[in-house]
Coordinates of C-alpha atoms in Angstrom, one line a residue:
Chain D
X1 CA 39.5 -15.4 7.2
X2 CA 36.9 -13.9 9.6
X3 CA 33.6 -12.7 8.5
X4 CA 34.7 -8.8 8.8
X5 CA 34.1 -6.8 5.8
X6 CA 34.8 -3.8 6.8
X7 CA 38.1 -2.4 8.5
X8 CA 37.5 0.3 10.5
X9 CA 34.8 3.2 11.3
X10 CA 35.3 6.4 10.8
X11 CA 32.1 8.2 11.8
X12 CA 29.3 6.6 13.9
X13 CA 26.7 9.3 15.1
X14 CA 24.3 6.5 16.9
X15 CA 20.8 5.9 15.7
X16 CA 21.6 8.3 12.3
X17 CA 24.4 7.3 10.0
X18 CA 27.5 5.6 10.2
X19 CA 31.1 6.0 8.0
X20 CA 33.6 2.1 7.6
X21 CA 36.3 2.0 5.4
X22 CA 37.5 -1.2 3.7
X23 CA 41.0 -1.4 2.0
X24 CA 41.3 -3.4 -0.9
X25 CA 44.3 -4.9 -1.1
X26 CA 46.0 -7.9 -4.1
X27 CA 46.3 -10.2 -1.1
X28 CA 43.3 -11.0 -0.8
X29 CA 41.9 -14.2 -2.1
X30 CA 38.7 -13.2 -3.2
X31 CA 40.3 -10.7 -5.8
X32 CA 41.9 -13.4 -7.7
X33 CA 39.2 -16.1 -7.2
X34 CA 36.3 -13.6 -8.6
X35 CA 37.4 -12.4 -12.6
X36 CA 40.9 -14.1 -13.1
X37 CA 43.0 -12.1 -14.6
X38 CA 40.8 -8.6 -14.0
X39 CA 41.1 -8.4 -9.6
X40 CA 38.1 -6.6 -8.6
X41 CA 36.2 -6.4 -5.1
X42 CA 33.1 -8.7 -6.0
X43 CA 29.9 -6.7 -5.6
X44 CA 28.4 -8.6 -2.9
X45 CA 31.1 -8.4 -0.5
X46 CA 30.9 -4.7 -1.2
X47 CA 27.0 -5.5 -0.2
X48 CA 28.1 -7.3 3.1
X49 CA 30.1 -4.6 4.1
X50 CA 27.5 -2.0 3.6
X51 CA 25.3 -4.5 5.6
X52 CA 27.7 -5.0 8.5
X53 CA 27.8 -0.6 8.7
X54 CA 24.3 -0.3 8.5
X55 CA 23.6 -3.4 11.0
X56 CA 25.8 -2.4 13.4
X57 CA 24.5 1.0 13.3
X58 CA 20.8 -0.8 13.8
X59 CA 22.2 -3.2 16.4
X60 CA 24.0 -0.1 18.2
X61 CA 20.8 1.9 18.1
X62 CA 19.3 -0.6 20.5
X63 CA 22.2 -1.1 22.5
X64 CA 22.4 -4.6 21.0
X65 CA 19.5 -5.8 22.5
X66 CA 18.4 -7.7 19.2
X67 CA 20.1 -10.2 16.8
X68 CA 20.5 -8.0 13.7
X69 CA 19.6 -10.4 10.2
X70 CA 20.2 -9.2 7.0
X71 CA 16.6 -9.6 5.7
X72 CA 16.1 -8.2 2.0
X73 CA 17.5 -5.9 -0.4
X74 CA 15.3 -4.4 -2.0
X75 CA 17.3 -2.1 -4.4
X76 CA 21.3 -2.0 -4.9
X77 CA 22.9 -0.6 -7.8
X78 CA 26.8 -1.1 -8.8
X79 CA 28.3 1.8 -10.7
X80 CA 31.9 0.8 -10.5
X81 CA 34.1 -1.2 -9.1
X82 CA 36.9 -0.9 -6.7
X83 CA 40.5 -3.0 -7.2
X84 CA 43.6 -3.5 -5.5
X85 CA 44.8 0.1 -3.7
X86 CA 41.6 1.5 -3.4
X87 CA 39.7 2.2 -0.3
X88 CA 36.2 1.7 0.3
X89 CA 33.9 4.2 1.8
X90 CA 30.8 2.6 3.1
X91 CA 28.0 5.1 4.6
X92 CA 24.9 3.6 6.0
X93 CA 21.9 6.1 7.3
X94 CA 19.7 4.9 9.9
X95 CA 16.5 5.5 8.0
X96 CA 13.8 3.5 10.0
X97 CA 14.0 1.8 13.4
X98 CA 11.3 -0.2 14.6
X99 CA 11.0 -3.2 17.3
X100 CA 10.6 -5.8 14.1
X101 CA 13.6 -4.4 12.6
X102 CA 15.2 -1.1 10.9
X103 CA 16.1 0.0 7.2
X104 CA 19.3 1.8 5.9
X105 CA 20.2 3.8 3.1
X106 CA 23.9 3.2 2.0
X107 CA 26.2 4.3 -0.5
X108 CA 30.3 2.7 -1.3
X109 CA 32.6 5.5 -2.7
X110 CA 36.4 5.2 -3.6
X111 CA 37.3 8.8 -3.4
X112 CA 34.6 10.6 -4.9
X113 CA 33.3 8.2 -7.1
X114 CA 30.2 6.7 -6.6
X115 CA 30.5 2.7 -6.8
X116 CA 26.9 1.3 -5.4
X117 CA 24.0 2.6 -3.7
X118 CA 20.7 1.1 -2.6
X119 CA 18.9 0.1 0.4
X120 CA 18.8 -3.0 3.1
X121 CA 16.3 -4.1 5.1
X122 CA 17.0 -5.8 8.7
X123 CA 15.0 -8.2 10.7
X124 CA 15.7 -8.1 14.3
X125 CA 15.3 -11.7 15.3
X126 CA 15.1 -13.1 19.5
X127 CA 17.8 -15.3 20.4
X128 CA 14.8 -17.8 21.3
X129 CA 13.9 -17.5 17.7
X130 CA 17.6 -17.8 16.7
X131 CA 17.9 -21.3 18.2
X132 CA 21.2 -22.7 19.2
X133 CA 22.5 -22.3 15.7
X134 CA 22.8 -18.5 15.7
X135 CA 25.8 -16.7 14.9
X136 CA 27.9 -14.6 17.8
X137 CA 27.1 -10.8 16.8
X138 CA 28.1 -9.6 20.3
X139 CA 31.3 -11.3 19.8
X140 CA 31.5 -9.4 16.3
X141 CA 30.8 -6.3 17.6
X142 CA 33.4 -6.4 20.4
X143 CA 35.9 -7.3 17.7
X144 CA 35.0 -5.0 15.4
X145 CA 33.8 -1.7 17.3
X146 CA 36.6 -2.3 20.2
X147 CA 38.1 1.4 19.8
X148 CA 35.7 1.8 17.2
X149 CA 33.4 3.9 19.1
X150 CA 35.9 5.9 20.3
X151 CA 35.3 8.0 17.6
X152 CA 31.6 8.3 18.0
X153 CA 29.1 10.3 19.3
X154 CA 25.9 9.1 21.0
X155 CA 22.4 10.8 20.0
X156 CA 22.9 13.7 22.2
X157 CA 26.6 14.6 21.2
X158 CA 28.6 12.8 24.0
X159 CA 30.8 10.1 23.5
X160 CA 29.1 7.1 22.5
X161 CA 29.4 4.1 25.1
X162 CA 31.0 1.1 24.8
X163 CA 29.0 -2.1 23.6
X164 CA 29.8 -3.8 26.7
Chain L
X1 CA -7.2 14.7 3.6
X2 CA -6.1 12.6 0.3
X3 CA -8.7 10.8 -1.7
X4 CA -8.7 7.2 -2.2
X5 CA -7.3 7.0 -5.6
X6 CA -4.8 9.1 -4.0
X7 CA -4.4 6.8 -1.9
X8 CA -4.1 3.7 -4.1
X9 CA -1.4 5.6 -5.9
X10 CA 0.5 5.7 -3.5
X11 CA 0.2 2.4 -2.2
X12 CA 0.7 1.3 -6.0
X13 CA 4.3 3.3 -6.3
X14 CA 4.8 1.5 -2.3
X15 CA 4.4 -2.3 -3.7
X16 CA 6.1 -1.5 -7.1
X17 CA 9.4 -0.2 -4.9
X18 CA 9.2 -2.3 -2.4
X19 CA 8.8 -5.4 -4.5
X20 CA 10.3 -4.8 -7.9
X21 CA 7.0 -4.6 -9.7
X22 CA 5.8 -2.7 -12.9
X23 CA 2.9 -0.3 -12.2
X24 CA 0.6 -1.9 -14.3
X25 CA 0.9 -5.0 -11.9
X26 CA -0.7 -3.8 -9.3
X27 CA -4.4 -3.9 -9.3
X28 CA -6.8 -3.1 -6.6
X29 CA -8.1 -6.4 -6.5
X30 CA -4.3 -7.8 -6.5
X31 CA -3.6 -10.8 -3.7
X32 CA -0.1 -9.4 -1.9
X33 CA 1.4 -12.8 -1.7
X34 CA -0.5 -14.9 -5.0
X35 CA -0.5 -12.5 -7.4
X36 CA 2.3 -9.9 -6.7
X37 CA 5.0 -12.8 -4.7
X38 CA 5.4 -10.9 -1.9
X39 CA 7.7 -13.3 0.6
X40 CA 7.0 -12.7 4.7
X41 CA 9.4 -10.1 4.9
X42 CA 8.6 -8.1 2.5
X43 CA 5.7 -7.4 4.5
X44 CA 7.8 -5.7 6.9
X45 CA 9.2 -3.4 4.0
X46 CA 6.4 -2.3 2.7
X47 CA 4.9 -1.2 6.3
X48 CA 8.7 1.0 6.4
X49 CA 7.8 2.3 3.3
X50 CA 4.0 3.0 3.7
X51 CA 5.2 5.0 6.9
X52 CA 7.3 7.1 5.1
X53 CA 5.1 7.9 1.7
X54 CA 1.8 8.6 4.4
X55 CA 3.8 10.1 7.0
X56 CA 1.7 8.0 9.6
X57 CA 2.9 5.3 12.3
X58 CA 1.0 1.9 11.3
X59 CA 1.5 -0.9 14.1
X60 CA 2.9 -3.8 11.5
X61 CA -0.1 -5.5 13.5
X62 CA -2.7 -4.1 12.6
X63 CA -2.5 -3.8 8.9
X64 CA -1.2 -7.0 8.4
X65 CA -1.8 -9.4 11.8
X66 CA 0.6 -12.0 12.2
X67 CA -0.9 -14.4 15.0
X68 CA -4.2 -14.9 12.7
X69 CA -1.8 -17.7 11.2
X70 CA -0.9 -19.4 14.2
X71 CA -2.2 -23.0 14.5
X72 CA -2.9 -22.8 18.5
X73 CA -5.1 -19.9 18.3
X74 CA -7.9 -22.2 18.1
X75 CA -8.9 -20.5 14.8
X76 CA -8.1 -23.3 12.6
X77 CA -8.8 -27.5 12.8
X78 CA -8.0 -29.9 10.3
X79 CA -6.4 -26.9 7.9
X80 CA -9.7 -25.3 8.0
X81 CA -10.7 -22.0 9.1
X82 CA -12.9 -22.7 11.9
X83 CA -16.8 -20.4 12.6
X84 CA -14.8 -18.6 15.3
X85 CA -11.9 -18.4 13.2
X86 CA -14.1 -16.3 10.5
X87 CA -15.5 -14.2 13.2
X88 CA -12.0 -13.7 14.8
X89 CA -10.8 -12.4 10.8
X90 CA -13.6 -10.0 10.2
X91 CA -12.8 -8.5 14.0
X92 CA -9.4 -8.4 13.0
X93 CA -9.6 -7.2 9.5
X94 CA -11.9 -4.7 9.8
X95 CA -10.0 -3.5 6.5
X96 CA -10.0 -6.6 4.3
X97 CA -12.6 -6.6 1.4
X98 CA -15.6 -8.0 2.4
X99 CA -16.0 -10.2 -0.7
X100 CA -12.7 -11.6 0.1
X101 CA -13.5 -13.1 3.4
X102 CA -17.2 -14.2 2.2
X103 CA -14.7 -16.1 -0.5
X104 CA -12.4 -17.3 2.5
X105 CA -15.8 -18.9 3.8
X106 CA -17.1 -20.7 1.0
X107 CA -13.6 -22.1 0.7
X108 CA -12.2 -22.0 4.6
X109 CA -8.8 -23.7 3.7
X110 CA -6.2 -22.0 6.1
X111 CA -3.8 -21.5 2.7
X112 CA -6.3 -18.8 1.7
X113 CA -6.3 -17.1 4.8
X114 CA -3.4 -15.1 2.8
X115 CA -5.7 -14.0 -0.2
X116 CA -7.5 -11.7 2.3
X117 CA -4.1 -9.7 2.0
X118 CA -4.8 -7.4 -1.0
X119 CA -4.1 -3.8 -2.5
X120 CA -7.9 -3.0 -1.4
X121 CA -7.1 -4.0 2.2
X122 CA -4.3 -1.6 2.2
X123 CA -5.9 1.1 0.6
X124 CA -9.3 0.2 3.1
X125 CA -6.8 0.4 6.2
X126 CA -4.9 3.9 5.6
X127 CA -8.5 5.4 4.1
X128 CA -9.6 4.6 7.5
X129 CA -6.6 6.0 9.1
X130 CA -6.1 9.1 7.4
X131 CA -9.7 9.7 7.2
X132 CA -10.4 9.3 3.9

């Protein structure tokens, strides 16, 4: 399994906001292991998907020059759940971005139904500080965003540049 | 121009949101770490929120300087803040409550430096910045 908790970006406005979807299927093991007999997408993994949506939004806004690390979840409320067959739509709005990190407001919906909303704070980490054991964020970015940014727009309305 | 009480009230709201506290837990003399449970990453969150709530830019190193705590700056020896370190603190943290610096001078353990970071310190910083 690879640690991708969004399937596809559907909107990507550089430095502003992004939307991504996650299709929930009965084939995913975590649905069965989480609450036996009641297959739902674990809230923690919804949070991870929201963080990936917001984290890539922040990282792209600085051309992936910094490693983006989830630092803090000041607020996150879950209003319901998502089950097999549901498509979760993750929305992230960049509310702050500075040298030390950034912040996003996020929501998760199934159709019109609000499943979760909250805030996520990210810290920027230099490669030197991260040490040898750091995650290869560029690899994740390449895999997840390849082709995805075709739907994106740069801040000036032109087509977004590839992360390369 | 907001009054000092208005600034305090907004700082209180900011800390309640950032640290998940109750209103009555935040007093002017509360220490951000020891009393309110702030951790290092919370300072980034607090700066974000203060900027938004006060509609101003706050360089993080002005409000919460980090280099004060680095060991190789010559401001501390054997776990104690040196005279040079105390002078540096008064210079770099003009918004710190003078009483808290005097208290540190009396017991200059390095770990006591973080006690300078009080609600009053944040209010002083903003009052100065906003000209209150």
